[in-house]
Tab-separated table of C-alpha atoms in Angstrom:
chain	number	residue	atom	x	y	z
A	23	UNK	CA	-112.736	-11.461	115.265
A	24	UNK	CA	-115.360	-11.316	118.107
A	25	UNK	CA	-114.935	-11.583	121.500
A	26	UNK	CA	-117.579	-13.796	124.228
A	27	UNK	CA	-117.323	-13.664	127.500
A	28	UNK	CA	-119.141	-16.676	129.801
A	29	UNK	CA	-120.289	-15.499	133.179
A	30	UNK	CA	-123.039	-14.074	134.918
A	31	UNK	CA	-123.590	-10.864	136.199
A	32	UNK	CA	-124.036	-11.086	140.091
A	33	UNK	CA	-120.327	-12.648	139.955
A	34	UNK	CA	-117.674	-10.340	141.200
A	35	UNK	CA	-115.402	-11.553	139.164
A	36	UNK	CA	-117.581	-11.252	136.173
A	37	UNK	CA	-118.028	-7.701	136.435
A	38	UNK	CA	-114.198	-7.272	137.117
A	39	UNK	CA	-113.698	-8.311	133.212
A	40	UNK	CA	-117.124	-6.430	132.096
A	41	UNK	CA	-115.946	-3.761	133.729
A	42	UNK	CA	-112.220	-3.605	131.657
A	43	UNK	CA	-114.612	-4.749	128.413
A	44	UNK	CA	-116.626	-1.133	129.129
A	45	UNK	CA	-114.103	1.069	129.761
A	46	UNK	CA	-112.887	0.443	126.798
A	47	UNK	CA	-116.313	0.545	124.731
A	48	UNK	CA	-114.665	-3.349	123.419
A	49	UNK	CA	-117.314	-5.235	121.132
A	50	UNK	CA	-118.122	-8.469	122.663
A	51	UNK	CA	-121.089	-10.862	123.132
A	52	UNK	CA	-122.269	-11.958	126.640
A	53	UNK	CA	-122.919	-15.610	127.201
A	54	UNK	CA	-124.912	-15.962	130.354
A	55	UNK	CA	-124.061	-19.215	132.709
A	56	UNK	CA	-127.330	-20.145	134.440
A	57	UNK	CA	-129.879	-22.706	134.553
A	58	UNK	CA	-131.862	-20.663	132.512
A	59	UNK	CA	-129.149	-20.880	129.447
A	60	UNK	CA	-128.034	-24.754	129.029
A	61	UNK	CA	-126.869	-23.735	125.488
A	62	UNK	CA	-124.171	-21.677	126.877
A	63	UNK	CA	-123.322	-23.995	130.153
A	64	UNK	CA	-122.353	-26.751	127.740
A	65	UNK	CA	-120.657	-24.643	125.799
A	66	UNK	CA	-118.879	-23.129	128.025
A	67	UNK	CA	-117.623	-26.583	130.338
A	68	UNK	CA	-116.220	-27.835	126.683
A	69	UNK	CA	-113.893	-25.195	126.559
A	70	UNK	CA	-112.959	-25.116	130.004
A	71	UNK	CA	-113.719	-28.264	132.282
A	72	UNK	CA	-112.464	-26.375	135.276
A	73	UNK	CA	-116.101	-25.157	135.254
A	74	UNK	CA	-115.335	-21.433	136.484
A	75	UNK	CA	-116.298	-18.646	135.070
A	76	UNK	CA	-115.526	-15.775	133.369
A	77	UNK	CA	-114.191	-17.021	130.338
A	78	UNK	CA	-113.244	-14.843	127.227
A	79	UNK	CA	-113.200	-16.439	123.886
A	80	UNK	CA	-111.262	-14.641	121.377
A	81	UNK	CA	-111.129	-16.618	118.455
A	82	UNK	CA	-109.856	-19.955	118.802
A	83	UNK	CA	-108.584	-18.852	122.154
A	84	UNK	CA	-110.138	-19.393	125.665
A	85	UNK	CA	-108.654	-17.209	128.432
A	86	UNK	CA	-109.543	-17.742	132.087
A	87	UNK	CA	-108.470	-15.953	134.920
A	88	UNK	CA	-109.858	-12.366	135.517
A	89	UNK	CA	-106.455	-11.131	135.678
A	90	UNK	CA	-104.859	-12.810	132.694
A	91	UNK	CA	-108.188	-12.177	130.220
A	92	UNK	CA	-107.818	-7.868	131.275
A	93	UNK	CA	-104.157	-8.471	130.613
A	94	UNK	CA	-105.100	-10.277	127.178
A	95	UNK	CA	-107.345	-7.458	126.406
A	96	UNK	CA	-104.559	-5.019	126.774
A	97	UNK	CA	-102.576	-6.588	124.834
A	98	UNK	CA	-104.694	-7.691	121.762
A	99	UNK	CA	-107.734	-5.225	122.380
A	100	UNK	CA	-106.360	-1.891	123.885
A	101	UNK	CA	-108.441	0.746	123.829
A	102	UNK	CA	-108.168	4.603	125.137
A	103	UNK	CA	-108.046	3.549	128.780
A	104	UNK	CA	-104.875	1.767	129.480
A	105	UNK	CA	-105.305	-0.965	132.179
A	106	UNK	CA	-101.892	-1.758	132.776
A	107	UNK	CA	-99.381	1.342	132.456
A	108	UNK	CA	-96.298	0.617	130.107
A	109	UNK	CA	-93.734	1.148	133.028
A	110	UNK	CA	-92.929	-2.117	134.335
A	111	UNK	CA	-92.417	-0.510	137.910
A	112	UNK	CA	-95.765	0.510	137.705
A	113	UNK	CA	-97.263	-1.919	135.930
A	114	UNK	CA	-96.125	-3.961	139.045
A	115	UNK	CA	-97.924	-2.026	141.293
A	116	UNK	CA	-100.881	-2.180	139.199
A	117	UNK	CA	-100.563	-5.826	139.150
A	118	UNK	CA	-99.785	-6.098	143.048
A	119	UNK	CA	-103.559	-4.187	143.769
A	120	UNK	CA	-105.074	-6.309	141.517
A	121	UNK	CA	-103.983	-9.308	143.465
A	122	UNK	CA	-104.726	-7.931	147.111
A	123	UNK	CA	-108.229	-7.242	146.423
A	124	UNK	CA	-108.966	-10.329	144.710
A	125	UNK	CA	-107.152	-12.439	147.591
A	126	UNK	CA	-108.045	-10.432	150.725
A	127	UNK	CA	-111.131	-8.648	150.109
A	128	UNK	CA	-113.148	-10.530	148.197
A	129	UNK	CA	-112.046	-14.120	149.206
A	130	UNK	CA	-112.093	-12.737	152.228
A	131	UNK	CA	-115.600	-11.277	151.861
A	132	UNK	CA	-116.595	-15.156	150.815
A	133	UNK	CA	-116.279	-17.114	154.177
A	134	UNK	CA	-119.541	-15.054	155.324
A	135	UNK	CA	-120.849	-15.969	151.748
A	136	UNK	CA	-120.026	-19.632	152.109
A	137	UNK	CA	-121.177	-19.996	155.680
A	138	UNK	CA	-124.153	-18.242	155.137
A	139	UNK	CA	-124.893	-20.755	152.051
A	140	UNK	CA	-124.503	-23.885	154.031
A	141	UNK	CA	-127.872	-22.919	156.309
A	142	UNK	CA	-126.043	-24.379	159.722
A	143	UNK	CA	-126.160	-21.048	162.082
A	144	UNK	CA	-122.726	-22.397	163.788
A	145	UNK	CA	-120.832	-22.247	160.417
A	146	UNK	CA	-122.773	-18.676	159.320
A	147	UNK	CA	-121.251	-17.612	162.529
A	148	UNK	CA	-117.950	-18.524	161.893
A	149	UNK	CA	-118.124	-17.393	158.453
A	150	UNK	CA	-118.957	-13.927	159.268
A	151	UNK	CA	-116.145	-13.594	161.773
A	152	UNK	CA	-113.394	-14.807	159.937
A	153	UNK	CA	-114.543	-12.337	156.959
A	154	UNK	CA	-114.468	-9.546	159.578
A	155	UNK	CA	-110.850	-10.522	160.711
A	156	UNK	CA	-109.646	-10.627	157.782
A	157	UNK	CA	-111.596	-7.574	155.996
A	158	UNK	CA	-110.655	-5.425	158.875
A	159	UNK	CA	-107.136	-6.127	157.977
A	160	UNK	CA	-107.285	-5.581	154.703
A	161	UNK	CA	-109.204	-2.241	154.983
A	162	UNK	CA	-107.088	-0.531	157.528
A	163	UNK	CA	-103.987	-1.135	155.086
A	164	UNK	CA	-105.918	0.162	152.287
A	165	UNK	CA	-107.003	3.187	154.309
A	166	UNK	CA	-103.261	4.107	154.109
A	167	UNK	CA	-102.519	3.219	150.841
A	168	UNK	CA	-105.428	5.387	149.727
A	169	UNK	CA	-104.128	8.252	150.786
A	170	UNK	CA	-103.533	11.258	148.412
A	171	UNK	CA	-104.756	8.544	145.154
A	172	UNK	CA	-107.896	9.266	143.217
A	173	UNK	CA	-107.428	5.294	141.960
A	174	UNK	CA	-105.712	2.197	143.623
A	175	UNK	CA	-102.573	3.161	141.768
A	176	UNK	CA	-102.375	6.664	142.031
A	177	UNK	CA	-104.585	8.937	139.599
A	178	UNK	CA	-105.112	6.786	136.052
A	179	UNK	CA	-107.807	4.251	135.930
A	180	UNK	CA	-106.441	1.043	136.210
A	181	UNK	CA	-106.909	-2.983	136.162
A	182	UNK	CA	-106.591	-2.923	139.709
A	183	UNK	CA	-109.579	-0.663	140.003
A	184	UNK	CA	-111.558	-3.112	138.275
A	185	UNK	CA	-110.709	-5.873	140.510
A	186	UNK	CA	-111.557	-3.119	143.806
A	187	UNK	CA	-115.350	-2.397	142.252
A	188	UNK	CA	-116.826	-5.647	142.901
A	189	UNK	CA	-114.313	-6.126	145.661
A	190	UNK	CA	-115.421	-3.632	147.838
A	191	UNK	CA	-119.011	-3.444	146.906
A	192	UNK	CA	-119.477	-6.830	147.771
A	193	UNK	CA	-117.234	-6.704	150.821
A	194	UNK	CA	-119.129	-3.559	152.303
A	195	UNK	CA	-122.502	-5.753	152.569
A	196	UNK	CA	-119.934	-8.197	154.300
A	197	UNK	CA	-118.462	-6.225	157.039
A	198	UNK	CA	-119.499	-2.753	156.445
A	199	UNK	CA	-116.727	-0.259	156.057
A	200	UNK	CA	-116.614	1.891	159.279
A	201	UNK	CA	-116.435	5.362	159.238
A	202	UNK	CA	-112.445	4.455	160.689
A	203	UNK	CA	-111.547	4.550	156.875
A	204	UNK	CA	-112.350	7.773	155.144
A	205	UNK	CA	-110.215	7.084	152.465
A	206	UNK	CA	-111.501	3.853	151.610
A	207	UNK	CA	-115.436	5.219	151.818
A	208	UNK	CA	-114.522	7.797	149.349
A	209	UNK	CA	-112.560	4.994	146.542
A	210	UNK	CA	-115.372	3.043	147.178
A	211	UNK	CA	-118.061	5.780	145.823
A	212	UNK	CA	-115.770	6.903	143.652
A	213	UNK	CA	-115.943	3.607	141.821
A	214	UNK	CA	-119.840	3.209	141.778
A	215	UNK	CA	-120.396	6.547	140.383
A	216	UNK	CA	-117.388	5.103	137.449
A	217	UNK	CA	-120.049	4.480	134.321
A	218	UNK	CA	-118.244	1.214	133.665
A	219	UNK	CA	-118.847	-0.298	136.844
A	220	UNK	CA	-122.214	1.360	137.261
A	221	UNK	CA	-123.508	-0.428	134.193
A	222	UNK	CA	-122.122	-3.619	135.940
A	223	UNK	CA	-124.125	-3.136	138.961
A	224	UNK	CA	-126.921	-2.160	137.205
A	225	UNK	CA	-127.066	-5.188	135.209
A	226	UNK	CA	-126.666	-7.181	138.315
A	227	UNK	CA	-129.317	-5.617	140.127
A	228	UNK	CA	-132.464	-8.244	139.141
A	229	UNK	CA	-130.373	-10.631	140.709
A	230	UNK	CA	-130.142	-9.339	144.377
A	231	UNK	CA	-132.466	-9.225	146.819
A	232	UNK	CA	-131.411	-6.103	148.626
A	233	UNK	CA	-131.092	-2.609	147.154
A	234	UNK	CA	-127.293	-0.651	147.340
């Protein structure tokens, strides 16, 4: 049966799922969520009221929660590039990445966002600086958990990789990452030049107004 995923494609959290759906070469249909769709807006606040996207429909399921719709996929569609590893040790590990750069890179990386969004200069202000407390945090612990990986988890591909891509992109235009965190420079180009996520950005790019 088919999949659909609602979203759009400037949303990080969006291309965190697109990104799993590529890897994997999965068959699915994209519903766009924008004024420029109402077909799929209404479609998609019936089957989830919450009104936050992405949402995978798989049949007479609906799956939110970027986390829980990769995990869904690995379970009902796998494919060749295993998301989640089948040792529960590791698995946990995967699952503990996944989780810090959802938490404290990209909602961190959103303060400047929302402050910037509000148009009040005081509340861009503050915006921005709590996204570089907290970002500068965040990277100097991943600078040493980097070390000696080719992925967040060691060397395989993994879910928390797709939750990093958008992560850090986003987070870079943020608070730039300093040339303090080698490590975390390299991961970062390592997962733009990733064809999965490159499509991703690529298919975001007539949404932004600045170039990468």
């Amino acid at each position: 049966m088919s999949l659909a995923l609602y979203g759009h494609p400037f949303s990080s959290y969006t291309q965190k799922v697109l990104i799993a759906l590529y890897e994997n070469a999965t068959p699915f249909e994209f519903r766009a969520v924008s004024p420029e769709t109402p077909e799929h807006s209404a479609s998609w606040l019936a089957r989830w009221p919450i009104g936050k996207f992405p949402l995978l429909v798989d049949g007479g399921r609906n799956i939110a929660e970027t986390s829980i719709i990769i995990e869904h996929l690995h379970l009902h569609h796998p494919g060749p590039v295993r998301l989640l590893p089948d040792d529960p040790a590791a698995a946990l590990d995967v699952r503990f990445l996944d989780r810090f750069f959802d938490l404290h890179v990209m909602d961190a990386a959103q303060h400047a966002v929302n402050g910037a969004l509000t148009g009040d200069p005081v509340k861009r202000a503050d915006g921005a600086a709590l996204s570089k407390e907290k970002l500068e945090r965040a990277y100097a612990w991943l600078e040493g958990a980097l070390q000696g990986r080719n992925w967040a988890a060691g060397e395989a591909f993994t879910m928390a990789d797709c939750a990093a891509s958008p992560s850090l992109f986003y987070a870079d235009w943020v608070h730039e990452i300093s040339g303090d965190y080698p490590a975390l420079r390299a991961y970062r180009s390592r997962l733009l030049a990733r064809p999965a996520f490159a499509r991703a950005v690529d298919e975001a790019r007539y949404f932004r107004y600045r170039r990468i």
